Tab-separated table of C-alpha atoms in Angstrom:
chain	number	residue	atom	x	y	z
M	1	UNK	CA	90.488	53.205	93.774
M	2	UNK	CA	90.547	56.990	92.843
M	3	UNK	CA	86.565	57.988	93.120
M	4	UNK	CA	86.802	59.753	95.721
M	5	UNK	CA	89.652	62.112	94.370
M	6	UNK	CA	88.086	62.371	91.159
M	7	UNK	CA	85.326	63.179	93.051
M	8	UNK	CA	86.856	65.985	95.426
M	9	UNK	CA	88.676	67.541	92.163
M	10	UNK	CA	85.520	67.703	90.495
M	11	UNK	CA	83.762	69.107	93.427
M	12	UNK	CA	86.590	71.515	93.656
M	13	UNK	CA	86.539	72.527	89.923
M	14	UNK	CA	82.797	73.584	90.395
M	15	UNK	CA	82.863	75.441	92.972
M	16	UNK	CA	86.081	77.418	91.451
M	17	UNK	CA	83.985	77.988	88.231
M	18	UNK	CA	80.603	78.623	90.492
M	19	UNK	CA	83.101	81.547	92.352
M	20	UNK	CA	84.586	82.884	89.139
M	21	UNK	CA	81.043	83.755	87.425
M	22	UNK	CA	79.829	85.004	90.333
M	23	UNK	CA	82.301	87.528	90.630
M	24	UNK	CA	82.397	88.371	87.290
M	25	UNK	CA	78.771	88.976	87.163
M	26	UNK	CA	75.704	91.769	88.569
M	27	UNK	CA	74.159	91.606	91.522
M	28	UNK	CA	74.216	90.241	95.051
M	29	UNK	CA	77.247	87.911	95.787
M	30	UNK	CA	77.261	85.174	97.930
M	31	UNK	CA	79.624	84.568	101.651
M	32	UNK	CA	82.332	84.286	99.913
M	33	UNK	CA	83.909	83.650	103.583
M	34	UNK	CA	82.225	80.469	103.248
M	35	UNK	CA	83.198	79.923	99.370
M	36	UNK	CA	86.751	80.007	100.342
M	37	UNK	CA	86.361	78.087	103.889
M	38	UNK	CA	84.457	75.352	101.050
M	39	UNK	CA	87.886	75.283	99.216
M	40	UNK	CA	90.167	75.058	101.532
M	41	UNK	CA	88.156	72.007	103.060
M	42	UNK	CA	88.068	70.416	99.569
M	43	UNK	CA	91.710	70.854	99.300
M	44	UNK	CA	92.588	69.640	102.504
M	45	UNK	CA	90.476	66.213	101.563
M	46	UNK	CA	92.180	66.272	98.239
M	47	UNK	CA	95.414	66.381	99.410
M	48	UNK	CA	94.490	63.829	102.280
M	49	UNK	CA	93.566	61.250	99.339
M	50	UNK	CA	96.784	61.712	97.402
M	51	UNK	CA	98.870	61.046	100.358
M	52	UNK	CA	96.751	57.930	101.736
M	53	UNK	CA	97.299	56.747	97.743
M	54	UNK	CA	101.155	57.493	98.168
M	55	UNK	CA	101.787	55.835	101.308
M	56	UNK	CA	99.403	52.508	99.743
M	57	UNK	CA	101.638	52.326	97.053
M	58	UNK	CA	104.376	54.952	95.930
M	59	UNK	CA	103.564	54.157	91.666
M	60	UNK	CA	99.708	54.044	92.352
M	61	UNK	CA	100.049	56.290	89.349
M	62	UNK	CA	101.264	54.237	86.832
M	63	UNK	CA	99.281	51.436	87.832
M	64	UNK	CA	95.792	52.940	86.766
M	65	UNK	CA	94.096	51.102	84.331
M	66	UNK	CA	92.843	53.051	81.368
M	67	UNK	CA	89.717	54.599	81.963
M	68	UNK	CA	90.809	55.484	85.552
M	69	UNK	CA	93.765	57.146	84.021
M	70	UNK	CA	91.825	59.268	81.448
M	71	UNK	CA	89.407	60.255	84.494
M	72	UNK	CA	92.402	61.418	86.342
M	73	UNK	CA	93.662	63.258	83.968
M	74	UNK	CA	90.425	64.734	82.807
M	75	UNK	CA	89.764	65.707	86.368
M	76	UNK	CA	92.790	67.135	86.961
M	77	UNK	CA	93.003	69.294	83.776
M	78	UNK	CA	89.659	70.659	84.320
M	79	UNK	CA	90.963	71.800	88.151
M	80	UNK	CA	93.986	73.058	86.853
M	81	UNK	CA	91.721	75.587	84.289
M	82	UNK	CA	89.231	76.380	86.552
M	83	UNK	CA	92.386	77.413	89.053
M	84	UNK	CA	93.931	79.562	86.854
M	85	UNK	CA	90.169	81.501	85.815
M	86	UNK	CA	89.961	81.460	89.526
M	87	UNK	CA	93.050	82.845	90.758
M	88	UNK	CA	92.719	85.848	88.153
M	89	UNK	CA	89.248	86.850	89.317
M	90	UNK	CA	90.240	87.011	92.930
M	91	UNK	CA	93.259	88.803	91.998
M	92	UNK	CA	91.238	91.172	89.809
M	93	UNK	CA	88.627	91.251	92.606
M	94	UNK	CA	91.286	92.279	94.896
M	95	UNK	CA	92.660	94.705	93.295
M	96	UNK	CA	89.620	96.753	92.760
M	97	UNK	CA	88.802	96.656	96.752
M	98	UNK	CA	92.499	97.971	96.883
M	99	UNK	CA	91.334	100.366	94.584
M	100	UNK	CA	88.403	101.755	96.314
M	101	UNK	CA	89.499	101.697	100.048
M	102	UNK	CA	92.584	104.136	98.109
M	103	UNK	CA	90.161	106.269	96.932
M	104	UNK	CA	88.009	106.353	100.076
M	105	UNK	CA	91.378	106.978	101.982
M	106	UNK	CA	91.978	110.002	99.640
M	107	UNK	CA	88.596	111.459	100.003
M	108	UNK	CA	88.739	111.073	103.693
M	109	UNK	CA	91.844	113.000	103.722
M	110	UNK	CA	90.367	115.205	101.066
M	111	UNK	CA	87.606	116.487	103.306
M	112	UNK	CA	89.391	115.761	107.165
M	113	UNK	CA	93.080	117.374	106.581
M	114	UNK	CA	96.000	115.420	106.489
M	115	UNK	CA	97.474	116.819	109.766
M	116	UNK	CA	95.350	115.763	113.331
M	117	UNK	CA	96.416	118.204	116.014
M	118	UNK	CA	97.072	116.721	119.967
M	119	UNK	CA	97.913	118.148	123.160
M	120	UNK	CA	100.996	117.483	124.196
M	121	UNK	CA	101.609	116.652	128.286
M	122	UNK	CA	103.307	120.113	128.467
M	123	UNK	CA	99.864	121.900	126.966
M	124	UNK	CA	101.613	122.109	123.638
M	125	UNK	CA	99.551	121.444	120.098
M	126	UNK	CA	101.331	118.818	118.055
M	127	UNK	CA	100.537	118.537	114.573
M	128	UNK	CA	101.498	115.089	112.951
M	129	UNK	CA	101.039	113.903	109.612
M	130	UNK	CA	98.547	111.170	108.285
M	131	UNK	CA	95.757	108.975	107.237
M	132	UNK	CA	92.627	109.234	108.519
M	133	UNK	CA	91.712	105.627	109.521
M	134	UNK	CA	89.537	103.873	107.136
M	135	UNK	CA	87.170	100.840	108.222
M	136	UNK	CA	85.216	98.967	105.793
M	137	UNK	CA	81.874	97.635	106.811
M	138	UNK	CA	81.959	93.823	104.909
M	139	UNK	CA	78.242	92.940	106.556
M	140	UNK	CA	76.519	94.932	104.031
């Protein structure tokens, strides 16, 4: 009655962990474009399940035998862990691109001047005040 959501949140679970020591580790990482798009596709069929199981029968819950209850909540324990790991890597992750596009910005301003200098349509310089725009290259 359940494999297949015991299945997704397993599937799900993995690929959290698989993400989470990845970015915690050296070396080459992979698309994590595609990591996420894997997620979100794994979430969508997760939440698919639960609502086919809710319109079937509203206490579908409470009517799992045993084993299929202990699975469940196995399942969903180890989803809920591997979430929370998860979630604090990308935010950690995130935070140190933050990081270093602020300190690229800096240096860029650094080196270029925070003032650009344009003509104005009556021949006039205009000075104004700012960033130098900052690109990041995420292909390499």
């Amino acid at each position: 009655m359940i494999e297949e959501m015991l299945d997704t949140a397993r599937s799900l679970a993995a690929l959290m962990e698989e993400e989470s020591n990845e970015l915690t580790g050296r070396g080459r990482h992979t698309d994590h474009a595609e990591i996420a798009a894997a997620k979100t596709r794994l979430v969508a069929r997760l939440e698919t399940e639960v609502a086919r199981l809710n319109r079937e029968s509203a206490d579908w819950v409470t009517k799992l035998d045993e084993a299929d209850s202990t699975a469940l909540s196995d399942a969903m324990a180890a989803l809920r862990d591997a979430a929370i790991v998860n979630a604090g890597v990308l935010d950690r992750q995130l935070s140190l691109s933050n990081e270093m596009i602020d300190a690229v910005s800096a240096e860029a301003k650094r080196l270029t001047g925070n003032r650009g200098l344009s003509y104005q349509a009556t021949g006039a310089l205009f000075a104004r005040d700012g960033s130098s725009p900052i690109s990041v290259n995420t292909r390499l």
